Every structure is written in C-alpha cells, then in structure tokens.
CSV table of C-alpha atoms in Angstrom, one decimal:
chain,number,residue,atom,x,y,z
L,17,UNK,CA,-18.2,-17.1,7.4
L,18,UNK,CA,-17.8,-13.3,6.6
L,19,UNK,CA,-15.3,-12.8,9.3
L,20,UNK,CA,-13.1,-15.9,7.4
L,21,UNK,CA,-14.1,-14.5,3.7
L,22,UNK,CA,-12.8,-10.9,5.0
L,23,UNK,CA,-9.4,-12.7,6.5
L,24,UNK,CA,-8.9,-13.3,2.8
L,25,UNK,CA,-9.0,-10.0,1.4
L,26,UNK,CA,-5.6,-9.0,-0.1
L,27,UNK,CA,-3.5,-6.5,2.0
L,28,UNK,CA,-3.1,-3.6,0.6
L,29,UNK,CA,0.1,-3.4,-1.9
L,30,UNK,CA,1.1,-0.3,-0.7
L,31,UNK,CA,1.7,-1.4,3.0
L,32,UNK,CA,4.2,-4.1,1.8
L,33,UNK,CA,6.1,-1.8,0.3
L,34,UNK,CA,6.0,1.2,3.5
L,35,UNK,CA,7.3,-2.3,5.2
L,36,UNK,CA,10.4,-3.6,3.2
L,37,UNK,CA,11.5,0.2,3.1
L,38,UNK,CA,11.6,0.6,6.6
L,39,UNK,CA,13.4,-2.4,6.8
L,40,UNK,CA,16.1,-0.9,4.1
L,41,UNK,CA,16.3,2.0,6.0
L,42,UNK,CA,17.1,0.3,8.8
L,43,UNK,CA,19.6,-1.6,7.3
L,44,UNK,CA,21.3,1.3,5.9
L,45,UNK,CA,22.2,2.8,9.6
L,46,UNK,CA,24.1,0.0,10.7
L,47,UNK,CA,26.7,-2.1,9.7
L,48,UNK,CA,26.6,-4.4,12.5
L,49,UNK,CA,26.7,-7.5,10.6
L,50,UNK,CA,24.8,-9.7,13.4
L,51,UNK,CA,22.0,-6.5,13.3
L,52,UNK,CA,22.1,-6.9,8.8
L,53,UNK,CA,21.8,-10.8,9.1
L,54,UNK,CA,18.8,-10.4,11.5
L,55,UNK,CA,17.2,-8.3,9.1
L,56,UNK,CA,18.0,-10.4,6.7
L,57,UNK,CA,16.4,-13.7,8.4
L,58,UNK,CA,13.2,-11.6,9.4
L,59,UNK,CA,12.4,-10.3,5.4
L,60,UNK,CA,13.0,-14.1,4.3
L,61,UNK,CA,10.9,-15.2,6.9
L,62,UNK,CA,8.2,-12.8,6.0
L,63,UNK,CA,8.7,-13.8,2.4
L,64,UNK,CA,8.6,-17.6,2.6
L,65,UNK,CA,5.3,-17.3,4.8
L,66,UNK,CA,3.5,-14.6,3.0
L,67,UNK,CA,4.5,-15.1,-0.7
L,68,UNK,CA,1.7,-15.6,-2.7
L,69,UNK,CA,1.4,-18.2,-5.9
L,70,UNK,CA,2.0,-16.0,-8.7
L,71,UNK,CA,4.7,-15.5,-11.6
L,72,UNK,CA,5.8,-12.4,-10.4
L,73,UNK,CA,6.3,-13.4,-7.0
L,74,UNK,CA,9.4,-15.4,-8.0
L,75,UNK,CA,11.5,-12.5,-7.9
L,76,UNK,CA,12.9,-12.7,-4.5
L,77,UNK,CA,15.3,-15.5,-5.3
L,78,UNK,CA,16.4,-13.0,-8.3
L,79,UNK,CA,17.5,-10.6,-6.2
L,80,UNK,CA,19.4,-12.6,-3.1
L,81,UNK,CA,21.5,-13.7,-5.9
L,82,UNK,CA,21.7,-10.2,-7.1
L,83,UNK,CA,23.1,-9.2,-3.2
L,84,UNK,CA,25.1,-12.2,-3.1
L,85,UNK,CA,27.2,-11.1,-6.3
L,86,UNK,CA,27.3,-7.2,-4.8
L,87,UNK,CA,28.5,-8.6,-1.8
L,88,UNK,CA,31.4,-10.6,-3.5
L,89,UNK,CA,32.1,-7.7,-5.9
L,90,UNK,CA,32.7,-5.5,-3.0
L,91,UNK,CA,34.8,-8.1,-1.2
L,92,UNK,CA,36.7,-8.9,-4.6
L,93,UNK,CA,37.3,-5.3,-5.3
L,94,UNK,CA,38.9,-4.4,-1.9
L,95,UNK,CA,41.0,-7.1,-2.3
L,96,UNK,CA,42.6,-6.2,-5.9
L,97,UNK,CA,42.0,-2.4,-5.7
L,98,UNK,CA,42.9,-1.8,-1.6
L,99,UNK,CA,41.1,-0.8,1.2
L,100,UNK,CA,40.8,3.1,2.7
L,101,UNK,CA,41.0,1.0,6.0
L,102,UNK,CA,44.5,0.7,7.6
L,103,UNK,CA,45.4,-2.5,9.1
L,104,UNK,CA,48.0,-4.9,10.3
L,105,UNK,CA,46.9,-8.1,10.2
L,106,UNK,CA,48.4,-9.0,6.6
L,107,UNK,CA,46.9,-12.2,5.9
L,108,UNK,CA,48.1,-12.4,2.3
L,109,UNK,CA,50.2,-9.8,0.0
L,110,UNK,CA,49.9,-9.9,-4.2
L,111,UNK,CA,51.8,-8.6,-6.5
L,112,UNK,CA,51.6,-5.5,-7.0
L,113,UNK,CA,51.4,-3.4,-10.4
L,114,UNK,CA,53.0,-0.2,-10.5
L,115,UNK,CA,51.1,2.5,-11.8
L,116,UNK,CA,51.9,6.2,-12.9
L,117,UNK,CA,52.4,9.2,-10.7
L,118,UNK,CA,48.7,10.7,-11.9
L,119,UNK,CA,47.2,7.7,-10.2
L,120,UNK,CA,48.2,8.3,-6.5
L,121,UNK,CA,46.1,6.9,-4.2
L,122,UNK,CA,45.1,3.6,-6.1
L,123,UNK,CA,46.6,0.8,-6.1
L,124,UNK,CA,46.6,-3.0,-7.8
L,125,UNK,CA,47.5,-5.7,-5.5
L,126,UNK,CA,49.7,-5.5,-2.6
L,127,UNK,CA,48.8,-6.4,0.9
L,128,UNK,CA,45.3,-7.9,2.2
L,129,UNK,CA,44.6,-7.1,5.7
L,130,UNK,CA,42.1,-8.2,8.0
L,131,UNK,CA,40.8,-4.9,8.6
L,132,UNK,CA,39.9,-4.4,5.5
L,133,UNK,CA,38.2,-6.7,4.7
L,134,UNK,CA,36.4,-6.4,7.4
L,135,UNK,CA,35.5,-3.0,6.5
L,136,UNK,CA,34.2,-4.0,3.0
L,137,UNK,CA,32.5,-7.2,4.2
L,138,UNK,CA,30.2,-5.0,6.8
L,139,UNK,CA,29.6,-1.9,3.7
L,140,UNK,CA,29.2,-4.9,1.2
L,141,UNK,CA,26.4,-6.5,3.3
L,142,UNK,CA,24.7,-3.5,4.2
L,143,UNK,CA,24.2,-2.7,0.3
L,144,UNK,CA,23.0,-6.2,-0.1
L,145,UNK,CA,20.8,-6.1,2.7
L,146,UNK,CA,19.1,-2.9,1.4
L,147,UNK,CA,18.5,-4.8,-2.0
L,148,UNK,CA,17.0,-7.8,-0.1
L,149,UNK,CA,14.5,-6.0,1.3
L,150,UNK,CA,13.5,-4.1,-2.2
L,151,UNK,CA,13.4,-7.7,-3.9
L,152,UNK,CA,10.9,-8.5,-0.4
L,153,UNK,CA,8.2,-6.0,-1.6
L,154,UNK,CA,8.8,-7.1,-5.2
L,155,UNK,CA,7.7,-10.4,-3.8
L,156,UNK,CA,5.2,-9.9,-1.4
L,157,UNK,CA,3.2,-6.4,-3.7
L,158,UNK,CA,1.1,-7.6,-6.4
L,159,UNK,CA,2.5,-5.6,-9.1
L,160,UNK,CA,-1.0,-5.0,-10.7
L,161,UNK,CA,-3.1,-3.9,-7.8
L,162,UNK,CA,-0.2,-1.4,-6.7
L,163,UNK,CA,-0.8,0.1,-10.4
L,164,UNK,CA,-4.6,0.3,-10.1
L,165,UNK,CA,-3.7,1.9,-6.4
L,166,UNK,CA,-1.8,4.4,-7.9
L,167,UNK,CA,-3.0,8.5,-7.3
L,168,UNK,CA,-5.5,9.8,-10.1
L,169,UNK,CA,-3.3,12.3,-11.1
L,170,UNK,CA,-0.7,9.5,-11.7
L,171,UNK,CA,-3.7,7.6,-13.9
L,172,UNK,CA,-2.3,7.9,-16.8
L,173,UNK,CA,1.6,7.2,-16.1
L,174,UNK,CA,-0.3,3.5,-14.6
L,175,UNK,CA,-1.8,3.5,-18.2
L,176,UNK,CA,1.4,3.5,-19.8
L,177,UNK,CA,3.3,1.2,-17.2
L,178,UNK,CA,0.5,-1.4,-17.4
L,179,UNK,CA,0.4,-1.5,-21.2
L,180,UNK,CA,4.5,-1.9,-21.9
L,181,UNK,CA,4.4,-5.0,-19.1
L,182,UNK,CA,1.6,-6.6,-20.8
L,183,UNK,CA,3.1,-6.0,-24.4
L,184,UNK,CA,6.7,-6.5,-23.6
L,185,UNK,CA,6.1,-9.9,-22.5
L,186,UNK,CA,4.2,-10.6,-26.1
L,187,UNK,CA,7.5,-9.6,-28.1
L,188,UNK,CA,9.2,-11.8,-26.8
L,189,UNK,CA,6.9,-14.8,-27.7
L,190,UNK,CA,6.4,-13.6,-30.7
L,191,UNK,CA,10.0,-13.1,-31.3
L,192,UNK,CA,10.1,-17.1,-29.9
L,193,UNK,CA,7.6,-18.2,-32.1
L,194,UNK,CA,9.1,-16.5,-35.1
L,195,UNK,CA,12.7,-17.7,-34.8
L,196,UNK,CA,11.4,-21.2,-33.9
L,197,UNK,CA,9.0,-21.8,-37.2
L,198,UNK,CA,12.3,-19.9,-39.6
L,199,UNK,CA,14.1,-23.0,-37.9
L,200,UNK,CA,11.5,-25.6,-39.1
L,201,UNK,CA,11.3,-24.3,-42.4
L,202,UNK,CA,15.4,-24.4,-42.7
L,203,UNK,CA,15.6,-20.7,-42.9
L,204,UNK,CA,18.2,-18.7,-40.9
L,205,UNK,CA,17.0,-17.3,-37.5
L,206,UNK,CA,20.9,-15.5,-36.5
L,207,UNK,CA,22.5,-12.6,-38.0
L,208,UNK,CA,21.2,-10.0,-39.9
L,209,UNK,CA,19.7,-11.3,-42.2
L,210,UNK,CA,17.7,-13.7,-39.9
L,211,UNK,CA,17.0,-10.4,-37.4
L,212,UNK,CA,15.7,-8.6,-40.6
L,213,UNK,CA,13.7,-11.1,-41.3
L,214,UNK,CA,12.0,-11.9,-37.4
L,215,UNK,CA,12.3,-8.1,-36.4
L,216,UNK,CA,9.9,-7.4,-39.6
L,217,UNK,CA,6.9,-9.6,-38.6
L,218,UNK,CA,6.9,-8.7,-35.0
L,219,UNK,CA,7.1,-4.9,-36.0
L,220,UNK,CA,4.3,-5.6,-37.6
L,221,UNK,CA,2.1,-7.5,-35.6
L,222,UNK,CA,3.1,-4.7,-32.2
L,223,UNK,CA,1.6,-2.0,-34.4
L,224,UNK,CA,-1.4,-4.2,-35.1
L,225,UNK,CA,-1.8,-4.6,-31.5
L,226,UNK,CA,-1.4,-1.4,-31.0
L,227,UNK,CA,-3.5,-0.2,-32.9
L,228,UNK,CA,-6.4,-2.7,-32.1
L,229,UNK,CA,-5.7,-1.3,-28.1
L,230,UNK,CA,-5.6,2.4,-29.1
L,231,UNK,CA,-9.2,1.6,-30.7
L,232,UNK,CA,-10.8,0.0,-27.9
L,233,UNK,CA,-9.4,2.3,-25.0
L,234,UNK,CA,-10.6,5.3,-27.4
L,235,UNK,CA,-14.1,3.3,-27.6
L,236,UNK,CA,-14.1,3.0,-23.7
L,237,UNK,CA,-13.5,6.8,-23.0
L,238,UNK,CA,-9.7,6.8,-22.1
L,239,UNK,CA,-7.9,10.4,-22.4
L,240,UNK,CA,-10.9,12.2,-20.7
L,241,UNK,CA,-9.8,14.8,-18.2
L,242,UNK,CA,-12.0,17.9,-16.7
L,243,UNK,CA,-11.7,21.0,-16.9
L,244,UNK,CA,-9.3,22.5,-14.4
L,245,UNK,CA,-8.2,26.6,-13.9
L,246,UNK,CA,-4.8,27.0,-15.0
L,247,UNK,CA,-3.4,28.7,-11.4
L,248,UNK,CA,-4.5,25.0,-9.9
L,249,UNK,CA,-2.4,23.4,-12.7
L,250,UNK,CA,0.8,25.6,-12.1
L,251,UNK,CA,0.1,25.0,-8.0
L,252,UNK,CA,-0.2,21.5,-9.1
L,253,UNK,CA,2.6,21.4,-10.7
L,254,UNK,CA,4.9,23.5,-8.1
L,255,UNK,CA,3.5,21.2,-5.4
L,256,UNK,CA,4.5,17.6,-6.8
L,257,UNK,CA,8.0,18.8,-8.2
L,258,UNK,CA,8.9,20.8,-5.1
L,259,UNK,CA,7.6,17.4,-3.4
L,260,UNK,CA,9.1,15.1,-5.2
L,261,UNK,CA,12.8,17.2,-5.0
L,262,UNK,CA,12.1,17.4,-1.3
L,263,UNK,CA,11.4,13.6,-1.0
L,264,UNK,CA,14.8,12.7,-2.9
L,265,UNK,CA,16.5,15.5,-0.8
L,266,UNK,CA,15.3,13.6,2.1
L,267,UNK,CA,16.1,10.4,1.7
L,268,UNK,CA,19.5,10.9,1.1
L,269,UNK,CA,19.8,13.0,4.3
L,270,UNK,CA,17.9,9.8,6.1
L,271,UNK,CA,20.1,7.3,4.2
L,272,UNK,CA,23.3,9.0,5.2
L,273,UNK,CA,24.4,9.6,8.9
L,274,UNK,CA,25.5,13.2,7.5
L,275,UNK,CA,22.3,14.3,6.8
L,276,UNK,CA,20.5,13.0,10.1
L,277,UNK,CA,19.5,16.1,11.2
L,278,UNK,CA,17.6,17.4,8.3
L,279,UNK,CA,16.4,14.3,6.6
L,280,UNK,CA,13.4,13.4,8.8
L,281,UNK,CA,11.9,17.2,9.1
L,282,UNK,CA,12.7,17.6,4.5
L,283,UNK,CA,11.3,14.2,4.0
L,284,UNK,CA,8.2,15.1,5.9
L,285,UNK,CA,8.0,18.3,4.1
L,286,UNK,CA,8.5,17.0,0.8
L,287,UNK,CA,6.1,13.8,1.2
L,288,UNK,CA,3.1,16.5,2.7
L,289,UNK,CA,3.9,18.6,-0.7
L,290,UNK,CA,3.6,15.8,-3.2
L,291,UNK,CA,0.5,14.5,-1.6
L,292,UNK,CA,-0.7,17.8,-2.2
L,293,UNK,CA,-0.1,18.5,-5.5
L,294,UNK,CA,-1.1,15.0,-6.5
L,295,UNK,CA,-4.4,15.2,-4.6
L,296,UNK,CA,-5.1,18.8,-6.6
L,297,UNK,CA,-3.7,16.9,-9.6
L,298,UNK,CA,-6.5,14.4,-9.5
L,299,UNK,CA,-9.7,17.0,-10.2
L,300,UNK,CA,-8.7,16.4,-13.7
L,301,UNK,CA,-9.8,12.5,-13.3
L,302,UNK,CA,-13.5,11.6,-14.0
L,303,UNK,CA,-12.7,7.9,-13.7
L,304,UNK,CA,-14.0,5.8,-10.6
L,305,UNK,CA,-12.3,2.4,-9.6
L,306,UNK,CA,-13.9,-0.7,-9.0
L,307,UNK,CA,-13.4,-2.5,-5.7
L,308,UNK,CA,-10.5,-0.3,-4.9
L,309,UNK,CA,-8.0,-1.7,-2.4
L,310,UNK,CA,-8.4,-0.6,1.6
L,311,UNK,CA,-5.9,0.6,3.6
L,312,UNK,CA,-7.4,-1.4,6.8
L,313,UNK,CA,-5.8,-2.1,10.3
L,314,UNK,CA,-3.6,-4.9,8.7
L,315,UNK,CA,-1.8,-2.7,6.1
L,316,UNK,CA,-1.4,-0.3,9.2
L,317,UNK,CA,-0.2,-3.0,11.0
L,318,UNK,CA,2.5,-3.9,8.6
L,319,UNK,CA,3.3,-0.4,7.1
L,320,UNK,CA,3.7,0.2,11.2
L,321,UNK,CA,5.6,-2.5,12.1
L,322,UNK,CA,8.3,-1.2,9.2
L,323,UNK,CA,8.4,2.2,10.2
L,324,UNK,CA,8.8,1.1,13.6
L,325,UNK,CA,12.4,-0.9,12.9
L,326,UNK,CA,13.3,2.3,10.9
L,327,UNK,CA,12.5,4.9,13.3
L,328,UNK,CA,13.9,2.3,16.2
L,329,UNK,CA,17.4,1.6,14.4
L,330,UNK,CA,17.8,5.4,14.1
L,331,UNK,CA,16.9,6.1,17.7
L,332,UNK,CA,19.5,3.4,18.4
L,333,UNK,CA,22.7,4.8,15.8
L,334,UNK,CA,22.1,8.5,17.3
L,335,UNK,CA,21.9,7.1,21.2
L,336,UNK,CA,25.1,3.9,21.1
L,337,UNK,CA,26.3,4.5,17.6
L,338,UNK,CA,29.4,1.7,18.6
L,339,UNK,CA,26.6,-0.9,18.7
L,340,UNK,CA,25.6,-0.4,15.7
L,341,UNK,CA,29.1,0.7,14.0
L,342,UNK,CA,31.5,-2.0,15.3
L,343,UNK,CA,35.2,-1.2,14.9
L,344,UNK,CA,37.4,-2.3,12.3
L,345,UNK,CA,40.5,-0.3,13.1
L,346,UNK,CA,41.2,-2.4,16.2
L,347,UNK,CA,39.5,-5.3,14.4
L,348,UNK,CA,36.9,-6.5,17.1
L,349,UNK,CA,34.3,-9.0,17.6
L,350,UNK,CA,30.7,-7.6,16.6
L,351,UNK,CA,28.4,-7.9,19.1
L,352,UNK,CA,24.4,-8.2,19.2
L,353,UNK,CA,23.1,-5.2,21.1
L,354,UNK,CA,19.8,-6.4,22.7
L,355,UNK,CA,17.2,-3.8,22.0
L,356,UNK,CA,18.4,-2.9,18.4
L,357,UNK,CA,18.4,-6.7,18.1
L,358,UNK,CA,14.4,-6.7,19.5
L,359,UNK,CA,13.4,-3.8,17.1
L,360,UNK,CA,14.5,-6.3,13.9
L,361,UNK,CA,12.1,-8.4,15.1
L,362,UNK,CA,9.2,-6.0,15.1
L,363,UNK,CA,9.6,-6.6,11.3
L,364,UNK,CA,8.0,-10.3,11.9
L,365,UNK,CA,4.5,-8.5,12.8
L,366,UNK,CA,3.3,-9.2,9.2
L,367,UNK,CA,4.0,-13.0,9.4
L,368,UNK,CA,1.2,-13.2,12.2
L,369,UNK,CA,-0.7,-10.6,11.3
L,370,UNK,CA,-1.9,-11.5,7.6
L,371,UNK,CA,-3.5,-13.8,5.9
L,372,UNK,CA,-1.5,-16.7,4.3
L,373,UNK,CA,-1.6,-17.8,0.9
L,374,UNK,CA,-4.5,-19.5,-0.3
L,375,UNK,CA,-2.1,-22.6,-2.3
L,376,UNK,CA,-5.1,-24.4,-4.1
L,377,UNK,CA,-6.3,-20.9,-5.7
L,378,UNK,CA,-3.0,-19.4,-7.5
L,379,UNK,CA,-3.2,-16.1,-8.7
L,380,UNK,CA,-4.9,-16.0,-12.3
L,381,UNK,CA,-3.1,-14.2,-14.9
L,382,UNK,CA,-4.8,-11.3,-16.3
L,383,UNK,CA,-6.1,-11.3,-19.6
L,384,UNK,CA,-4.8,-9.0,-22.3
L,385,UNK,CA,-8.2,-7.6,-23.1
L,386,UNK,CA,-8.0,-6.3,-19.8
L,387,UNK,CA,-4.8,-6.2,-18.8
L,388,UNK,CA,-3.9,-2.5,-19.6
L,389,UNK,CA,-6.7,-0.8,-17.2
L,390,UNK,CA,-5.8,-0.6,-13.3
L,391,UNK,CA,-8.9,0.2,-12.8
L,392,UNK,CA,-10.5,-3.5,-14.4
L,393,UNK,CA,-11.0,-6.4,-11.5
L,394,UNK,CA,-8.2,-8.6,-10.0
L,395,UNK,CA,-9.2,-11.8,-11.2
L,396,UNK,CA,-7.3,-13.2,-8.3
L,397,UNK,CA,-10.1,-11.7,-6.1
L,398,UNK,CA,-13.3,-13.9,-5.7
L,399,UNK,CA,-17.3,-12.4,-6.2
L,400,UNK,CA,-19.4,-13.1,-3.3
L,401,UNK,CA,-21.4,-15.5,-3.8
C-alpha cells in the first residue's frame, strides 16, 4: 500500500520541463523531416498518456495549432516572397511585381520550385517542432508546483507571477459579469462610454482586492528577508547576471550549428554561475516550504532520458551531418538514419516510467485565499491517512 501511494506522488515539474527541452534541442539540429515527425509522434505520445486532468493542461492543442500556422506561414511566405534555394523543378510561376532598384534581392511572385519549397518545408517544421515540445512541458508541468519549486532567491519574483495569474483571470469575470448585467438592465456595454462605465467598477473592485491581499500577506510575514553583508550581495549579484548572460550566450551557440564548439563548455559555465549566485542569493530567505517537491529517480529518469536525445542528436549532426541535413539542392528523398532514429525514441522513457493520471481525482483548483503563496499545499496532493 505505501509502495502504490508513493507511485502516485507527482513528478517533479522541473524534470518535465529538462525533458521537452532536450527534445527541442534536438529538434533544432536536424531538419530531417522523418527525424522532426518522430519527435513529434514521441512528445504527443508522452502527452496523451501522461497529461493530467487539469485546466491548464489543455494547452497542448493551443500550441500544435500554433506550429501548424508557423509551418504554413513559412511555406506561404517562400512561395510569394522566394526562396534563397536555387532550383529547377518549376512547378508553378506567378506573376510577378516589379519592384524598385533599392529592393534587390527580394522579390513578389515569380517561379515556385520544388527545391524551395522543400527547403522552407524542412526549416518551417523544425520551428514548429521546437514549439511542440515547449507547449509539451506546458502540458505535462503543473504550473503551480513549478512556482513553489522555484530558487529562494527567486521567492519573490514567484510571489508576483502567482498573484497576476490568480488576479488576471478575476478581471476578466468581472469584466463578464459587468458587461452582462449593463446588458440586462438595457444600458450600453460597447464603446466608450460603455468601457468607461465597466472599466470603473472593475478598477475598483482590483484595488479592493488588492488591498484586502496586501493586508493579509503583510499579516502573514511576507517581505521578510535577513540580513546579508553587502560583498555577498554584489557577488550575488555578479554571479546570477554573469550566469544568466552566459546561459543565453549558450544556448544560441547550442541552438545554432555555428556555435557548436563553444555552446556546450559557455552553457555549462553559465548554468554553474547562476546556480551560484542564486544559491548565495537565497540566505536572505527565512521562509521554509511545506512538502516540497523531490527530485527522485523518476524526474532523473525523465530529465535523463531528454538530455539523452539532445546530447545523442548532436553526437549524430557533428559525426553524419547528411543524415540529419538531407539535400535540397539536388532535391532527394529524406531518409531515416537508424540510430538518430533510436535516440528519438529514448524520449518515450517517461511514458513507462511515470505514474498515469489518476481520471476519477482531477486536479482541484486552488483557492484564491491561497492561491498567491507557492509555498501553501497543492490541493491536488492527498494527506495520509
């Protein structure tokens, strides 16, 4: 009975995330579309068995259609606006508009070639791929619980994040609300006049709200820091902005194939420095959490099996880049190259590996009393009994 009531504790939020990004990373150094579908089947996969029932996991649906437009965007725009591509395979030609001599190099209409569109097709999916996997951890990371995971020197940033998505959703009904009983009465509820006349009351009743949760966070203790020496605040400070410079620095030498020689080793640097200064940034804290969240052998497990495709589909652009680049200019047939192909799959560890949805127990909202404090209970989570 323990071993079954600890197969239900929640994964941590964190390892869902370390999981879709590895998957975007991997996506981002191929443009093999075989290699970018596979991906994409082993994130929906992961999704569709592992998505809990709650609100805010409905996002992932949000987001396909959010690729899916990207995708024809790209695909519309190489075909109005050209291709950098060269090719011969015309298959249609428009019109084409002719355009001053300070606009060289672009062009409206003319021919459509195969190769080009080939070319966008593979860059189009890659892009829509990489969001895929983002609107994956959206679905799969309970939103809340990330926040309440969040550093203690990042406590109050949480604080602030936690209070405008509990309030925002609370304009908007009251914004609802308004506009529907100015309807019943006969009263305009468009235009000015009728946003004067909503906007005032829901002004009003924000800064009562306000108010009432500035009071009881004051009367709880809220804003509390210790006392710190100000040459740990400046190293602090110079750790987590050198960090945070050097993780952005990083990732867009991993995310590119120019930077692949000094985007692993500035990464590394600049993850070890933020950790730092956010660890030294948390002596101010005097706040505990209750029942924080673990980082057991299942949110290795899954933060593993991400970092695995990653690292794997890097391995695999630097050692047969062809595989994973396949040619436009000839225009050939992709093919699946095997071991890339078994690396994707390492991405269906989580499926297996974590605990499925409980559907007769959705996830409770959580109330607004309570709502603002990452540190308060997830409702979600059951007491022993």
């Amino acid at each position: 009975m323990a071993g079954s009531s600890g197969r239900r504790t929640p994964l941590h939020p964190g390892a869902w995330w370390v999981w879709a990004l590895g998957l975007g990373t991997a996506a981002t150094r191929t443009t093999n579309p075989l290699l970018l579908a596979l991906l994409l089947a082993v994130s929906a996969y992961v999704v569709t068995a592992r998505r809990p029932h709650a609100p805010w996991a409905r996002s992932y649906g949000a987001f396909v259609k959010l690729a899916l437009a990207v995708l024809v965007i790209r695909l519309v725009f190489a075909i109005v606006l050209g291709s950098p591509v060269p090719g011969t395979r015309v298959l249609l030609t428009l019109p084409e508009v002719p355009l001053p001599d300070w606009a060289q190099g672009i062009r409206l209409g003319g021919r459509v070639t195969a190769e080009g569109l080939a070319f966008a097709l593979y860059d189009g999916l890659r892009l829509a791929a990489l969001l895929v996997c983002v609107g994956a951890a959206n679905a799969l990371a309970n939103p809340s619980r990330l926040l309440k995971s969040l550093p203690a020197a990042l406590y109050e940033t949480g604080v602030a994040v936690v209070v405008a998505l509990t309030f925002a959703p609370n304009l908007i009904a009251d914004v609802h609300r308004l506009r529907a009983a100015r309807r019943l009465r006969g009263r305009p509820d468009k235009g000015l006049r009728g946003l004067l006349h909503v906007g005032l009351p829901v002004l009003e009743g924000a800064l009562e709200r306000s108010v009432a949760l500035a009071a009881a966070m004051d009367s709880r203790g809220y804003g509390r820091s210790a006392e710190v020496p100000a040459a740990v605040r400046r190293t602090t400070a110079a750790l987590t902005l050198g960090g945070l410079l050097g993780v952005c620095a990083g990732t867009y030498g991993v995310l590119t194939a120019e930077g692949g020689s000094y985007g692993l080793p500035v990464l590394a640097a600049g993850v070890a420095a933020a950790l730092a200064g956010l660890r030294l940034g948390g002596r101010r804290s005097v706040r505990t959490r209750y029942r924080p969240d673990r980082w057991d052998p299942r949110a290795w497990l899954v933060a593993g099996s991400g970092a695995a495709v990653a690292a794997l589909l890097v391995l695999a652009g630097a050692r047969d880049p062809a595989a994973l680049h396949p040619g436009t200019v000839p225009l050939v047939a992709p093919a699946l190259p095997l071991w890339p192909a078994a690396a994707c799959l390492l991405g269906l560890l989580p499926a297996f590996v974590t605990p499925a949805p409980d559907p007769a127990v959705p996830d409770a909202p959580v109330p607004d009393s309570a709502a603002f404090d990452p540190a308060a209970p997830d409702p979600a989570v059951r007491k022993p009994s």
